[in-house]
PDB file of C-alpha atoms in Angstrom:
ATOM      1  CA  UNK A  84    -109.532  57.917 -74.328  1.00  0.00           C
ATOM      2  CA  UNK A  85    -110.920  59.956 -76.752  1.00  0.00           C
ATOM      3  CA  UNK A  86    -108.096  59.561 -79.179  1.00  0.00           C
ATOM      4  CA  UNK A  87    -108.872  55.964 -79.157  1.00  0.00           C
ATOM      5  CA  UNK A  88    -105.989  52.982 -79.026  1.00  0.00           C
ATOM      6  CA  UNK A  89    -102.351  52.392 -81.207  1.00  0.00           C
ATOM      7  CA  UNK A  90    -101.261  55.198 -83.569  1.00  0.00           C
ATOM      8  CA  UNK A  91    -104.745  55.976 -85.553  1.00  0.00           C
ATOM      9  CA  UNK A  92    -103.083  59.188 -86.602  1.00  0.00           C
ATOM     10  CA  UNK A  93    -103.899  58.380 -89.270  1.00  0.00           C
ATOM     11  CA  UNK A  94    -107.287  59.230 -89.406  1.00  0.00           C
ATOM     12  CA  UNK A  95    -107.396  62.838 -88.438  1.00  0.00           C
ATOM     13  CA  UNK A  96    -108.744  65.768 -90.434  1.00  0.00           C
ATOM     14  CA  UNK A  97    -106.285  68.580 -90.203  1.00  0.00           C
ATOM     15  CA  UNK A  98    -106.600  70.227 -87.387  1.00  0.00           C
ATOM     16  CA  UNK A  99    -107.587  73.700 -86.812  1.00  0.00           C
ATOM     17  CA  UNK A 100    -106.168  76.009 -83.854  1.00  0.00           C
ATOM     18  CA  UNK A 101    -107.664  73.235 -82.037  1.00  0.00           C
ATOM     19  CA  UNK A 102    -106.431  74.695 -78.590  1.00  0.00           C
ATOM     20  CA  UNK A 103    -109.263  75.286 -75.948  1.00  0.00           C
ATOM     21  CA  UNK A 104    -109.064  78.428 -73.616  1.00  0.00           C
ATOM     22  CA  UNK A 105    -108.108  77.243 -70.002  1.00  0.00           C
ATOM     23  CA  UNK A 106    -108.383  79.046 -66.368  1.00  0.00           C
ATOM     24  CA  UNK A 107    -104.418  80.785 -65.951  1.00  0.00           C
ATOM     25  CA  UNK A 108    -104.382  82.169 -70.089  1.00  0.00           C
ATOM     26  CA  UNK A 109    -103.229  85.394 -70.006  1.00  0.00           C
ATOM     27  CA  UNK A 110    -104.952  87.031 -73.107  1.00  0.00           C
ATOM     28  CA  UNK A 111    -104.254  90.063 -75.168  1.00  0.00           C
ATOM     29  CA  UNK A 112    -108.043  91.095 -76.307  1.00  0.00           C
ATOM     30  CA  UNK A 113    -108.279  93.910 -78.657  1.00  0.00           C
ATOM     31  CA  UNK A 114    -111.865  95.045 -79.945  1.00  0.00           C
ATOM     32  CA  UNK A 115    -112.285  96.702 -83.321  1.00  0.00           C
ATOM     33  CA  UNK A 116    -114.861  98.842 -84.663  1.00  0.00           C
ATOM     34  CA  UNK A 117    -116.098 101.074 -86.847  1.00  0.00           C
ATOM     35  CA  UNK A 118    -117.437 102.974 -84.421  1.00  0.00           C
ATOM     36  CA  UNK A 119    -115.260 106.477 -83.937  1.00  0.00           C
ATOM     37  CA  UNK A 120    -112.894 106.666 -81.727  1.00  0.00           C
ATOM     38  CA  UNK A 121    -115.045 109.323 -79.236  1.00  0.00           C
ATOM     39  CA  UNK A 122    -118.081 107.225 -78.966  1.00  0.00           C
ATOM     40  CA  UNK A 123    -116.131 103.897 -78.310  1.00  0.00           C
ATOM     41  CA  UNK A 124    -116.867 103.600 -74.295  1.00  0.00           C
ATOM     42  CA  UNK A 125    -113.804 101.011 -74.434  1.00  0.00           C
ATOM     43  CA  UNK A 126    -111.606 104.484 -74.836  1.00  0.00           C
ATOM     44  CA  UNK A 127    -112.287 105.237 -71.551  1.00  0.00           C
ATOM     45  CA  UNK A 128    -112.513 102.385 -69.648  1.00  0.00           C
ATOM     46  CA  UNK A 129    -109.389 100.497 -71.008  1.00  0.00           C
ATOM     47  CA  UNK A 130    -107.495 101.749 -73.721  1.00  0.00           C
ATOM     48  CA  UNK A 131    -105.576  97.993 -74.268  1.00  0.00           C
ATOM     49  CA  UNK A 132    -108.740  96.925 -75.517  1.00  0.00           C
ATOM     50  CA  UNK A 133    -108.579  99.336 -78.518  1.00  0.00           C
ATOM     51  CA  UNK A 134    -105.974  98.341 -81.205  1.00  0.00           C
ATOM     52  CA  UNK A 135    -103.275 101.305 -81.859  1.00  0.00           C
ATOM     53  CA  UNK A 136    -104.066 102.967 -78.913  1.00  0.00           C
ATOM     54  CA  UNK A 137    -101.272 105.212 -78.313  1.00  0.00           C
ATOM     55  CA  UNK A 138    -100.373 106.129 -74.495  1.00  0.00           C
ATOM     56  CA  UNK A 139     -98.701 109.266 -73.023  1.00  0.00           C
ATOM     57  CA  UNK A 140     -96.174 112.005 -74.449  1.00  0.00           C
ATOM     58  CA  UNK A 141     -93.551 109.633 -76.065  1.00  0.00           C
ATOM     59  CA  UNK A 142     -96.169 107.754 -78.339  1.00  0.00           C
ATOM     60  CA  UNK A 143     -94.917 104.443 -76.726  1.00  0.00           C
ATOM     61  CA  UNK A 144     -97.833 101.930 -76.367  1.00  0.00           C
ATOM     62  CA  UNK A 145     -97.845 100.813 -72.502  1.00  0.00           C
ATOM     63  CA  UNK A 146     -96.674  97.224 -72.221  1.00  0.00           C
ATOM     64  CA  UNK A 147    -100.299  95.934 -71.186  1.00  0.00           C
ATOM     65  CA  UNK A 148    -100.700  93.555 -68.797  1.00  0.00           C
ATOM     66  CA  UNK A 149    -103.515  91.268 -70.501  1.00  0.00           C
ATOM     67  CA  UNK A 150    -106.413  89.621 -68.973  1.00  0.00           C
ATOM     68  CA  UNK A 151    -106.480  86.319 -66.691  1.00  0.00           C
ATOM     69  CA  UNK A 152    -109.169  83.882 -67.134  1.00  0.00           C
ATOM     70  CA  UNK A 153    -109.909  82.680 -63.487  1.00  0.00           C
ATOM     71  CA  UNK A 154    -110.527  79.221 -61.627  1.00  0.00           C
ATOM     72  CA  UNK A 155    -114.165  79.419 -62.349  1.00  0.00           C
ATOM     73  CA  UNK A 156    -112.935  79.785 -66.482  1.00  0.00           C
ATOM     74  CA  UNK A 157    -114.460  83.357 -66.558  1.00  0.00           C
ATOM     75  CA  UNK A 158    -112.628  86.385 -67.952  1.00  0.00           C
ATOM     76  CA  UNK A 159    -113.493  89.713 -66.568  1.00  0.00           C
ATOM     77  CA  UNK A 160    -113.678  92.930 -69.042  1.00  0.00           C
ATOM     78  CA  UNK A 161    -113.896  96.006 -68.251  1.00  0.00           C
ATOM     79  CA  UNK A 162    -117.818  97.200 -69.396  1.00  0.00           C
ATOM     80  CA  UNK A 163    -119.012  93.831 -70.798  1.00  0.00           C
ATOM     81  CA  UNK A 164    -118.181  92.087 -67.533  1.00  0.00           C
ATOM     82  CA  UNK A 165    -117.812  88.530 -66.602  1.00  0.00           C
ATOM     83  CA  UNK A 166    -118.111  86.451 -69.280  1.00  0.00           C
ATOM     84  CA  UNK A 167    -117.221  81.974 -68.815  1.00  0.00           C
ATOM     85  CA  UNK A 168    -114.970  81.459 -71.844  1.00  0.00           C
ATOM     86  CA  UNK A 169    -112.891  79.021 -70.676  1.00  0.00           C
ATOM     87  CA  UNK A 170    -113.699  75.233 -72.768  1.00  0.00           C
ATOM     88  CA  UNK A 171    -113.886  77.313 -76.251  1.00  0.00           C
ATOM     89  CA  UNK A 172    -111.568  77.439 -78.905  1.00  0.00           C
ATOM     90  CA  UNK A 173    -110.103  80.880 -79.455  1.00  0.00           C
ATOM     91  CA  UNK A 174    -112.390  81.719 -82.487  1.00  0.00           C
ATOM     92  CA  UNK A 175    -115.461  80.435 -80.369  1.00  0.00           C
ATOM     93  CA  UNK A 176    -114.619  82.506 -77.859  1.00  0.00           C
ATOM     94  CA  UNK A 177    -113.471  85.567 -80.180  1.00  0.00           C
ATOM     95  CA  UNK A 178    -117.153  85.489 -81.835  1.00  0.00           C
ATOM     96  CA  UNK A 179    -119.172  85.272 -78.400  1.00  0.00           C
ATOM     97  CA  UNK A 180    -117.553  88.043 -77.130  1.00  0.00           C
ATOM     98  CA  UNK A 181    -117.896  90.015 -80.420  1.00  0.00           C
ATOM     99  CA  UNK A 182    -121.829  89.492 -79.930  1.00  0.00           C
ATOM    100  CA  UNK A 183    -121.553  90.753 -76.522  1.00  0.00           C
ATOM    101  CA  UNK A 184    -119.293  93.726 -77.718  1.00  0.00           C
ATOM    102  CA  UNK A 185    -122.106  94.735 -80.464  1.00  0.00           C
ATOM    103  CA  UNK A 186    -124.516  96.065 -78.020  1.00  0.00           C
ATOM    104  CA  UNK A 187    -121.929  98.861 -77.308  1.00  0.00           C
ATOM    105  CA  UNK A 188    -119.963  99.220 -81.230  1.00  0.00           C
ATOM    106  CA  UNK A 189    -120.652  98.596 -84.608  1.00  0.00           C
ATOM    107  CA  UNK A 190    -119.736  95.699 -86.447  1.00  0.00           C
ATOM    108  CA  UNK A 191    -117.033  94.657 -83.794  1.00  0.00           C
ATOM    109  CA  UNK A 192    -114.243  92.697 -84.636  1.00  0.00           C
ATOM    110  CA  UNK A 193    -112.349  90.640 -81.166  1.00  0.00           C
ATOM    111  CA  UNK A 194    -109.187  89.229 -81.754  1.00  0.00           C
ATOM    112  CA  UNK A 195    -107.787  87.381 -78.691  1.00  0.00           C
ATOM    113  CA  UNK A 196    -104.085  86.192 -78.691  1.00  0.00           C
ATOM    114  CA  UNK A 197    -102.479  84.155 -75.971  1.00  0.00           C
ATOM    115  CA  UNK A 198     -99.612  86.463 -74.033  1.00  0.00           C
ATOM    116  CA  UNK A 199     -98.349  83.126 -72.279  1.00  0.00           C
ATOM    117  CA  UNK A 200     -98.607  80.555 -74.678  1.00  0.00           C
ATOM    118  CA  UNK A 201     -95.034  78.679 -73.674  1.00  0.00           C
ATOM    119  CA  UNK A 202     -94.067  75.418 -75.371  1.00  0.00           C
ATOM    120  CA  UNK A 203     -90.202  73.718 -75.265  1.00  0.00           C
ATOM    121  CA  UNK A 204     -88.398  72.376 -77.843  1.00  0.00           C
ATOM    122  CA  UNK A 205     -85.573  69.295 -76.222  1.00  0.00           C
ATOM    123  CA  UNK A 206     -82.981  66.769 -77.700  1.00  0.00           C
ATOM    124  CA  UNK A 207     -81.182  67.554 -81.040  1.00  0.00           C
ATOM    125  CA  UNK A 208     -81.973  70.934 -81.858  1.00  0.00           C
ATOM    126  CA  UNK A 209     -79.521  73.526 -81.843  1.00  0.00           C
ATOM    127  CA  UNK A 210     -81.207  75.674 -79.614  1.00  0.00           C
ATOM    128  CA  UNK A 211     -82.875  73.684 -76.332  1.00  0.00           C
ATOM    129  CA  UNK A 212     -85.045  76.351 -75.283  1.00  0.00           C
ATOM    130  CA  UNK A 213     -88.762  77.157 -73.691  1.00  0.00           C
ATOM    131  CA  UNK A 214     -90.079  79.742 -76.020  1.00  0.00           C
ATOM    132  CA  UNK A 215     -93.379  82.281 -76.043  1.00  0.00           C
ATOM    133  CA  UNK A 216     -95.319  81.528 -79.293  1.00  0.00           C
ATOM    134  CA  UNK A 217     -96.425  84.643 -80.638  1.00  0.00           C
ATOM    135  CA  UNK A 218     -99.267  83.268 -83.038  1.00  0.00           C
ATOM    136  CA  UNK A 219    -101.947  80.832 -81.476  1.00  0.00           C
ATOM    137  CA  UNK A 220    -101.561  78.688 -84.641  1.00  0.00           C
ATOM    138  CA  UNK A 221     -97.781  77.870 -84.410  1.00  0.00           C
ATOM    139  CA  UNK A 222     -96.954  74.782 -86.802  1.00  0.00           C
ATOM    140  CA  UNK A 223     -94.925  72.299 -85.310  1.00  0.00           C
ATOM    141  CA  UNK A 224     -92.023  72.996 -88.394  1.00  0.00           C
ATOM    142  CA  UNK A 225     -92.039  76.763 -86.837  1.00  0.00           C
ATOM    143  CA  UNK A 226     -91.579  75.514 -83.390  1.00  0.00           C
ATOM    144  CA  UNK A 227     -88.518  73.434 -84.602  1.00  0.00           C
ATOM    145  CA  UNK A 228     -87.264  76.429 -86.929  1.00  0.00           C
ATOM    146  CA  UNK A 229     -87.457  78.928 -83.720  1.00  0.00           C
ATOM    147  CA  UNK A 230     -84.697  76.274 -81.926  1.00  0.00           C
ATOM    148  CA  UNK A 231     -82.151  76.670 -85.061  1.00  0.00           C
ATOM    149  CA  UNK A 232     -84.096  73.546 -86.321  1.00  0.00           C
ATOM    150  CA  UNK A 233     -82.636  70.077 -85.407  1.00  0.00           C
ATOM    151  CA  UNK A 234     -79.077  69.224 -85.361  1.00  0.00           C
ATOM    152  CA  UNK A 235     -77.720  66.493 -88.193  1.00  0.00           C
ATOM    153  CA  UNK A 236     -78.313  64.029 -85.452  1.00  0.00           C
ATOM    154  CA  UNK A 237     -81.737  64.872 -84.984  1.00  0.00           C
ATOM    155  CA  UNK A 238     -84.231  61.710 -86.127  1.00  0.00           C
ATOM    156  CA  UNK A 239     -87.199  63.958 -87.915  1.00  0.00           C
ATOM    157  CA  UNK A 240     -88.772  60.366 -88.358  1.00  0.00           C
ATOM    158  CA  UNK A 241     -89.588  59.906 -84.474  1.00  0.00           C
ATOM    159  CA  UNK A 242     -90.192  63.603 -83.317  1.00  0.00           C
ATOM    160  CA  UNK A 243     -92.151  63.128 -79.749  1.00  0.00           C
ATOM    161  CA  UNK A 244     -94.742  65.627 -78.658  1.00  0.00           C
ATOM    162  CA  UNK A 245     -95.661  65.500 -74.861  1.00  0.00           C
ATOM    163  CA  UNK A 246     -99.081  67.252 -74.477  1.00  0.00           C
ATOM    164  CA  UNK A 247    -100.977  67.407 -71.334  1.00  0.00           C
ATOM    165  CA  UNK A 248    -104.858  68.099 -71.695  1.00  0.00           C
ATOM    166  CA  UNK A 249    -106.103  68.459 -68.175  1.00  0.00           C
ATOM    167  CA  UNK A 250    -105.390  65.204 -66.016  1.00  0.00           C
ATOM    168  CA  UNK A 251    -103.963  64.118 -69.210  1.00  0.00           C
ATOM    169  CA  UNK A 252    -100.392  63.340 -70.039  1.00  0.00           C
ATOM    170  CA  UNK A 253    -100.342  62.265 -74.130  1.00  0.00           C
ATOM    171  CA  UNK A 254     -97.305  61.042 -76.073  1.00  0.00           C
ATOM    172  CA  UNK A 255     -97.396  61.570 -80.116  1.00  0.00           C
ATOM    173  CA  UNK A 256     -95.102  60.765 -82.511  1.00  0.00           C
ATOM    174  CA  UNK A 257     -94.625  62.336 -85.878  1.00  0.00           C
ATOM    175  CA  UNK A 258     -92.611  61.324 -88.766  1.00  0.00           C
ATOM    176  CA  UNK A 259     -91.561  65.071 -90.187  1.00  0.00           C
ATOM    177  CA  UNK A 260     -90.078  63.454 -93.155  1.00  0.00           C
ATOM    178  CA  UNK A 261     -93.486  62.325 -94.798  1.00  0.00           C
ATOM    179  CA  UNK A 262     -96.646  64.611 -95.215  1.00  0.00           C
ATOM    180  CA  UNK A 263     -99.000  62.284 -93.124  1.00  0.00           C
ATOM    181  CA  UNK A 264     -97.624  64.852 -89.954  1.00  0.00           C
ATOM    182  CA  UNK A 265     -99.899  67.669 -91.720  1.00  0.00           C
ATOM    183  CA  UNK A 266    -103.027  65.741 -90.578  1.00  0.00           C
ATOM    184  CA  UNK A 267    -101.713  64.907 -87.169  1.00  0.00           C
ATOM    185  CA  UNK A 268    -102.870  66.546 -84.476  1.00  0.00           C
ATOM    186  CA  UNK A 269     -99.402  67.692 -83.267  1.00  0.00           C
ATOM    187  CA  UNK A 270     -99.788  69.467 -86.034  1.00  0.00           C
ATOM    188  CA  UNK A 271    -100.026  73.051 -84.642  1.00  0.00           C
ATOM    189  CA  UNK A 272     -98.300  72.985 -81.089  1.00  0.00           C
ATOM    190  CA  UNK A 273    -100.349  73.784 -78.082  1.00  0.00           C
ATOM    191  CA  UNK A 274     -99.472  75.730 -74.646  1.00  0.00           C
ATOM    192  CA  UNK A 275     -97.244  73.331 -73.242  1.00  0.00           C
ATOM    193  CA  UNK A 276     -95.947  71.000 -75.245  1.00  0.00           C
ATOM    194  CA  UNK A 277     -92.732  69.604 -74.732  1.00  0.00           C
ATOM    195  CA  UNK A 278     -90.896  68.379 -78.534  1.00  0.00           C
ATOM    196  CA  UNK A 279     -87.872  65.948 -78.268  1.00  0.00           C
ATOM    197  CA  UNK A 280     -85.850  65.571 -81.040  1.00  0.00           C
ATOM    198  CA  UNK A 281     -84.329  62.272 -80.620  1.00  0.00           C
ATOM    199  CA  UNK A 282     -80.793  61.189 -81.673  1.00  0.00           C
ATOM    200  CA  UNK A 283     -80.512  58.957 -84.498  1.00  0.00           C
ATOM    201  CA  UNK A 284     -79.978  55.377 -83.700  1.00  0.00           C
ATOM    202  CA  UNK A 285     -76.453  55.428 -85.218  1.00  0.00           C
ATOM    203  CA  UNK A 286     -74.873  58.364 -83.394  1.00  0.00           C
ATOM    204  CA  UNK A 287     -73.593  56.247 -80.742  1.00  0.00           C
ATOM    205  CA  UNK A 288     -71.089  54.651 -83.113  1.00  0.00           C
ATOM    206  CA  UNK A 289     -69.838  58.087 -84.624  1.00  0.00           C
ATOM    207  CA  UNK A 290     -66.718  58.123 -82.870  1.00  0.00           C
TER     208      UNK A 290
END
């Protein structure tokens, strides 16, 4: 594979929101511009793609429903249309549709956030728990933190990441207790991941 043999973790720069856009991401897309507000044809057509939007009477924004990117990896928005974005890192695919965007605003800005971005946290923690990142770059130490963190018979010196890329299943471990983890590329959790904490060796003799 492409992450060659043994445990060259070693040998990895620190990765960067490394997470490529599949088919089934839900995404949150919002488009801003210095354009005003009247001549922004996004306005009209969809007002979730417009950041601060606020809907009706109360001043409560609509919980949006986000946009799917299909089988075929293509996302479709209201007035730029299809576009393929699936493959592309989320900054990738943030710029490309900016460019696409600029025909219709000035100086557009896309940020794209994954709604359903789940990953699970098992083992010694004090929370087991499936959770909804709410950042695309969640650190692995936030992931741990957001399930109360492990429990004192948690071994931070074997922490296992299961992370399936495609027809890919791939087993990391990560030693949280030295900073070689930093340039591993667990590093920032992906959609998916499952993190055991395992129980230190010893705990079966704590009687």
């Amino acid at each position: 594979g492409k992450y060659g043999q043994g445990t060259g973790v070693r040998t990895y720069p620190s990765p960067v929101g490394n997470y490529l856009l599949q088919p089934g991401d839900l995404l949150d897309i919002k488009i801003s511009t210095m354009t005003p507000t009247e001549f922004n044809p996004f306005n009209d057509a969809d007002r979730t793609l417009v950041p601060g939007m606020v809907y009706g009477q109360s001043g409560n924004l609509v919980q949006q429903q986000g946009y799917y990117i299909d089988d075929d990896g293509v996302v479709d928005l209201p007035i730029i249309g299809e576009m393929k974005i699936s493959g592309l890192p989320v900054t990738t695919a943030e710029d490309s549709l900016a460019i696409r965007v600029s025909k219709y605003l000035e100086d557009p800005v896309v940020r794209i956030k994954l709604l359903n971005f789940r990953y699970s946290v098992i083992g010694e923690v004090e929370k087991e728990s499936t959770q909804t990142a709410g950042d695309n770059n969640l650190t692995l130490i936030q992931a741990l933190s957001m399930a109360g963190g492990a429990t004192e018979f948690g071994d931070l010196s074997r922490v296992k990441v299961i992370r399936q890329t495609g027809q890919e299943t791939m087993v990391f471990y990560v030693n949280l207790l030295t900073e070689e983890f930093l340039s591993s590329p667990v590093w920032f959790v992906q959609p998916n991941d499952v993190i055991v904490i395992s129980p230190l060796k010893q705990r079966a003799y704590l009687k």
